[in-house]
CSV table of C-alpha atoms in Angstrom, one decimal:
chain,number,residue,atom,x,y,z
B,1,MET,CA,0.5,0.5,-0.3
B,2,ASN,CA,0.8,3.5,-0.3
B,3,THR,CA,2.6,5.5,2.2
B,4,ILE,CA,0.2,8.6,2.8
B,5,ILE,CA,0.9,12.0,4.6
B,6,ILE,CA,-2.7,13.6,6.9
B,7,ASP,CA,-2.7,16.4,8.8
B,8,TYR,CA,-0.3,15.9,12.6
B,9,ARG,CA,-4.4,16.9,13.9
B,10,THR,CA,-6.1,13.9,12.0
B,11,THR,CA,-7.5,12.6,14.2
B,12,LEU,CA,-7.1,8.5,17.3
B,13,GLN,CA,-10.6,7.0,14.8
B,14,GLU,CA,-10.1,8.3,11.4
B,15,ILE,CA,-6.2,6.8,11.7
B,16,SER,CA,-7.5,3.5,13.0
B,17,SER,CA,-9.6,3.8,10.0
B,18,LEU,CA,-6.8,4.3,8.0
B,19,LYS,CA,-4.3,1.9,9.8
B,20,LYS,CA,-6.4,-0.9,7.8
B,21,ILE,CA,-6.1,0.3,4.5
B,22,CYS,CA,-2.5,1.5,4.3
B,23,SER,CA,0.5,0.2,6.4
B,24,ASN,CA,3.2,3.6,6.0
B,25,ILE,CA,0.3,6.7,7.9
B,26,ILE,CA,3.1,9.7,8.5
B,27,LYS,CA,1.6,13.4,9.9
B,28,THR,CA,2.6,16.4,8.8
B,29,LYS,CA,4.6,19.2,11.7
B,30,LYS,CA,2.2,22.1,12.7
B,31,HIS,CA,3.8,25.4,10.5
B,32,PRO,CA,4.1,28.7,12.7
B,33,ILE,CA,3.5,30.5,10.4
B,34,LEU,CA,-0.1,30.0,9.1
B,35,TYR,CA,-3.3,30.3,10.3
B,36,ASN,CA,-4.3,27.7,12.5
B,37,ALA,CA,-7.2,26.5,10.1
B,38,ILE,CA,-4.8,25.3,7.8
B,39,ALA,CA,-1.3,24.8,9.4
B,40,GLY,CA,-1.2,21.5,9.7
B,41,HIS,CA,-2.6,20.6,5.4
B,42,PRO,CA,-0.8,18.9,3.4
B,43,ASP,CA,-1.5,20.2,0.8
B,44,ILE,CA,-0.8,23.6,1.8
B,45,GLN,CA,2.4,21.6,2.6
B,46,VAL,CA,2.7,18.9,0.6
B,47,PHE,CA,2.9,17.7,-3.3
B,48,SER,CA,3.2,15.1,-5.2
B,49,PRO,CA,3.8,14.8,-8.7
B,50,TYR,CA,4.0,10.9,-8.9
B,51,THR,CA,4.4,7.4,-6.6
B,52,SER,CA,7.3,7.8,-4.2
B,53,LYS,CA,8.6,11.9,-4.8
B,54,ALA,CA,7.2,14.7,-2.5
B,55,ILE,CA,8.1,18.4,-2.8
B,56,ILE,CA,7.7,19.8,0.5
B,57,HIS,CA,7.5,23.4,1.4
B,58,LYS,CA,11.4,24.0,2.0
B,59,ASP,CA,11.7,25.3,5.7
B,60,ALA,CA,10.3,21.7,6.3
B,61,GLN,CA,10.9,20.1,10.4
B,62,TYR,CA,14.3,17.5,9.9
B,63,ASP,CA,12.0,15.0,11.2
B,64,PHE,CA,9.1,15.3,8.7
B,65,ILE,CA,12.1,15.0,6.4
B,66,ASN,CA,12.9,11.6,8.0
B,67,SER,CA,9.6,10.3,8.3
B,68,LEU,CA,9.5,10.7,4.4
B,69,THR,CA,13.2,8.8,3.0
B,70,SER,CA,12.5,6.7,5.8
B,71,GLN,CA,10.0,5.7,3.6
B,72,LYS,CA,12.0,6.0,1.0
B,73,ILE,CA,10.6,8.8,-0.7
B,74,ASP,CA,12.2,10.9,-2.7
B,75,VAL,CA,12.3,14.3,-1.2
B,76,ILE,CA,12.3,18.2,-2.4
B,77,SER,CA,12.8,21.2,-1.1
B,78,THR,CA,10.8,23.8,-2.8
B,79,GLU,CA,13.0,27.3,-4.0
B,80,SER,CA,10.4,29.5,-1.9
B,81,SER,CA,9.3,30.1,2.1
B,82,LEU,CA,5.7,29.4,2.7
B,83,GLY,CA,4.0,32.0,3.5
B,84,ALA,CA,1.7,33.6,6.0
B,85,THR,CA,-1.4,34.5,4.1
B,86,TYR,CA,-2.0,34.7,0.4
B,87,PRO,CA,-0.3,34.5,-2.3
B,88,LYS,CA,2.5,33.2,-0.6
B,89,ASN,CA,1.1,30.3,0.8
B,90,ILE,CA,-0.5,28.5,-2.2
B,91,LEU,CA,3.3,27.2,-3.6
B,92,LEU,CA,2.4,23.3,-3.9
B,93,ASN,CA,-1.7,23.5,-3.8
B,94,ALA,CA,-1.9,22.3,-6.7
B,95,VAL,CA,-4.5,19.0,-8.4
B,96,SER,CA,-2.2,17.0,-11.0
B,97,LEU,CA,-3.6,14.5,-12.9
B,98,LYS,CA,-2.2,12.0,-15.4
B,99,ASP,CA,-2.7,14.2,-18.6
B,100,TYR,CA,-3.2,17.7,-16.3
B,101,TYR,CA,-1.8,20.5,-13.6
B,102,ILE,CA,-4.7,22.7,-12.6
B,103,ALA,CA,-2.8,25.7,-10.1
B,104,ALA,CA,-2.7,29.4,-10.1
B,105,LEU,CA,0.1,28.9,-13.0
B,106,GLU,CA,1.7,32.3,-11.5
B,107,PHE,CA,2.2,31.1,-8.1
B,108,THR,CA,3.0,27.1,-8.4
B,109,ASP,CA,6.8,27.2,-7.1
B,110,ARG,CA,9.8,26.6,-9.8
B,111,SER,CA,10.7,23.1,-7.8
B,112,ILE,CA,7.2,22.0,-9.6
B,113,ILE,CA,7.8,22.8,-13.2
B,114,PRO,CA,10.8,19.0,-14.2
B,115,PHE,CA,7.9,17.8,-13.7
B,116,ILE,CA,5.1,19.5,-14.9
B,117,ASP,CA,6.4,19.5,-19.4
B,118,ASP,CA,4.5,16.5,-20.6
B,119,LYS,CA,1.5,18.1,-18.5
B,120,ILE,CA,-1.0,19.8,-20.5
B,121,CYS,CA,-0.9,23.3,-17.6
B,122,ILE,CA,-4.6,25.1,-16.7
B,123,ASN,CA,-4.6,27.9,-14.8
B,124,VAL,CA,-6.8,28.8,-12.3
B,125,LYS,CA,-8.4,31.5,-10.1
B,126,GLN,CA,-8.6,29.5,-7.7
B,127,GLY,CA,-4.9,29.5,-5.7
B,128,TYR,CA,-6.8,26.6,-3.5
B,129,THR,CA,-7.4,24.6,-5.8
B,130,LYS,CA,-5.9,21.1,-4.4
B,131,CYS,CA,-7.6,22.2,-0.7
B,132,SER,CA,-11.3,23.1,-3.6
B,133,THR,CA,-10.7,19.5,-5.5
B,134,ALA,CA,-11.2,15.8,-4.7
B,135,ILE,CA,-10.0,14.1,-7.6
B,136,VAL,CA,-12.2,11.0,-8.0
B,137,SER,CA,-9.4,9.5,-11.5
B,138,ASN,CA,-7.6,11.5,-13.5
B,139,LYS,CA,-10.8,12.1,-15.6
B,140,ALA,CA,-12.6,12.5,-12.8
B,141,LEU,CA,-13.7,16.3,-10.6
B,142,ILE,CA,-15.5,17.4,-7.8
B,143,THR,CA,-15.9,21.7,-6.5
B,144,SER,CA,-17.3,23.8,-5.5
B,145,ASP,CA,-15.6,26.5,-7.6
B,146,LYS,CA,-16.9,27.8,-9.9
B,147,SER,CA,-14.0,29.7,-11.7
B,148,ILE,CA,-12.3,26.0,-11.6
B,149,ILE,CA,-14.8,24.3,-13.8
B,150,LYS,CA,-14.7,26.7,-16.2
B,151,ALA,CA,-11.4,27.2,-17.1
B,152,LEU,CA,-12.0,22.9,-17.4
B,153,ASP,CA,-14.7,23.1,-19.6
B,154,PRO,CA,-13.1,22.9,-22.6
B,155,TYR,CA,-11.6,19.8,-21.4
B,156,ASP,CA,-11.8,16.2,-21.4
B,157,ILE,CA,-12.9,16.0,-17.8
B,158,ASP,CA,-15.4,14.6,-15.8
B,159,VAL,CA,-17.0,17.5,-13.1
B,160,LEU,CA,-19.8,17.0,-10.0
B,161,GLU,CA,-20.5,20.8,-9.0
B,162,ILE,CA,-21.7,20.7,-5.6
B,163,PRO,CA,-22.6,24.1,-3.8
B,164,PRO,CA,-20.5,25.0,-0.9
B,165,GLY,CA,-20.6,24.5,2.8
B,166,ASP,CA,-22.0,22.1,5.0
B,167,ILE,CA,-18.2,20.8,5.5
B,168,GLU,CA,-16.0,22.0,9.4
B,169,LEU,CA,-13.3,23.6,9.1
B,170,PRO,CA,-12.9,24.4,13.0
B,171,GLY,CA,-11.4,28.0,13.0
B,172,LEU,CA,-13.1,29.4,9.4
B,173,ASN,CA,-16.9,28.7,8.0
B,174,TYR,CA,-17.0,25.8,6.0
B,175,GLY,CA,-14.1,24.0,4.7
B,176,PHE,CA,-13.7,22.2,0.8
B,177,ILE,CA,-14.1,19.0,-0.7
B,178,GLY,CA,-11.1,18.6,-1.8
B,179,GLY,CA,-9.7,18.9,2.0
B,180,THR,CA,-11.5,15.8,2.7
B,181,CYS,CA,-10.7,13.1,1.6
B,182,GLY,CA,-7.9,11.8,-1.0
B,183,LEU,CA,-7.9,8.9,-3.7
B,184,ILE,CA,-5.4,5.7,-1.0
B,185,SER,CA,-5.1,3.6,-4.0
B,186,GLU,CA,-7.1,3.4,-7.8
B,187,GLY,CA,-10.5,3.4,-7.0
B,188,GLU,CA,-10.6,4.3,-3.5
B,189,LEU,CA,-11.7,7.2,-1.7
B,190,ALA,CA,-11.8,7.7,1.8
B,191,PHE,CA,-13.0,10.4,3.5
B,192,PHE,CA,-13.7,12.0,7.2
B,193,GLY,CA,-16.4,11.6,7.5
B,194,SER,CA,-19.8,10.0,5.5
B,195,LEU,CA,-21.4,10.8,2.2
B,196,ASP,CA,-24.7,10.2,4.8
B,197,LYS,CA,-24.0,12.5,7.4
B,198,PHE,CA,-23.2,16.4,3.7
B,199,LYS,CA,-26.2,17.2,2.5
B,200,TYR,CA,-24.5,17.0,-1.5
B,201,GLY,CA,-23.2,12.9,-0.1
B,202,LYS,CA,-26.4,10.9,-2.6
B,203,GLU,CA,-25.1,13.6,-5.6
B,204,ILE,CA,-21.7,12.1,-4.3
B,205,ILE,CA,-22.5,9.4,-4.2
B,206,LYS,CA,-24.2,8.3,-8.2
B,207,PHE,CA,-21.0,10.8,-9.3
B,208,LEU,CA,-19.0,7.8,-7.7
B,209,ILE,CA,-21.1,4.8,-8.0
B,210,LYS,CA,-20.5,6.9,-12.4
B,211,HIS,CA,-16.9,6.1,-12.0
B,212,ASP,CA,-16.1,2.8,-10.0
B,213,VAL,CA,-15.4,4.3,-7.1
B,214,LYS,CA,-16.3,3.0,-3.5
B,215,PRO,CA,-15.9,5.8,-1.0
B,216,ILE,CA,-14.8,4.7,2.3
B,217,TYR,CA,-15.8,6.6,5.6
B,218,LEU,CA,-12.8,6.8,8.1
B,219,SER,CA,-15.6,8.3,10.8
B,220,ASP,CA,-19.8,8.5,10.5
B,221,SER,CA,-18.9,12.3,11.2
B,222,HIS,CA,-19.7,15.4,9.5
B,223,LEU,CA,-16.7,15.8,6.2
B,224,ILE,CA,-14.6,18.1,8.1
B,225,ASP,CA,-11.5,19.2,6.2
B,226,ARG,CA,-8.1,18.6,6.9
B,227,GLY,CA,-6.3,19.3,4.0
B,228,SER,CA,-6.6,16.6,1.9
B,229,ILE,CA,-5.3,12.6,1.8
B,230,ILE,CA,-2.0,13.1,0.1
B,231,ARG,CA,-0.7,9.9,-1.7
B,232,LEU,CA,3.3,9.1,-2.5
């Protein structure tokens, strides 16, 4: 099973559920500069261009780096440091699919560029691209962000639009669908919480069935944004 990265605040119940399906689980460290709501979010601190490679923010703590390299993950540091506020906190916040790289391109850290030369790069206005987008497959995404939906319209990507809201993110009014989940294998999408407790869960379940993806609920609570699950 692939290594995954989760927020350091992930609950014991959620970790226990993950251990049943994934043997290598690495927790982030709190970033002292980021505001608390996202201080441990993997989709802010890490970008994985492909299996067993991680681009991490250049000021990462040694024990976090060691936790990756000990699992034979090849680690690269960003050229720039993460900043406290937007857009300096979105250097690594991007959606990477087999054929596409989706992000606010002007803010992408230069360390990523060599890994996306063979992809179609799609520029979006939403800088928190990964936060806002759940990856279902290389051809299917879920988002509430209309600017992302508009940017993807010309491409061969099936996008389910859901209304914003009804997702917990402590410290903010609400979270985003991309932060609630992550693919733990091809065809398995793990959620922090249950779609049965989500206002638009039925629509998502139908979309997952359409794309032959199984939802896995890590708890029976409402959906909570924990900054995605990053699979390495």
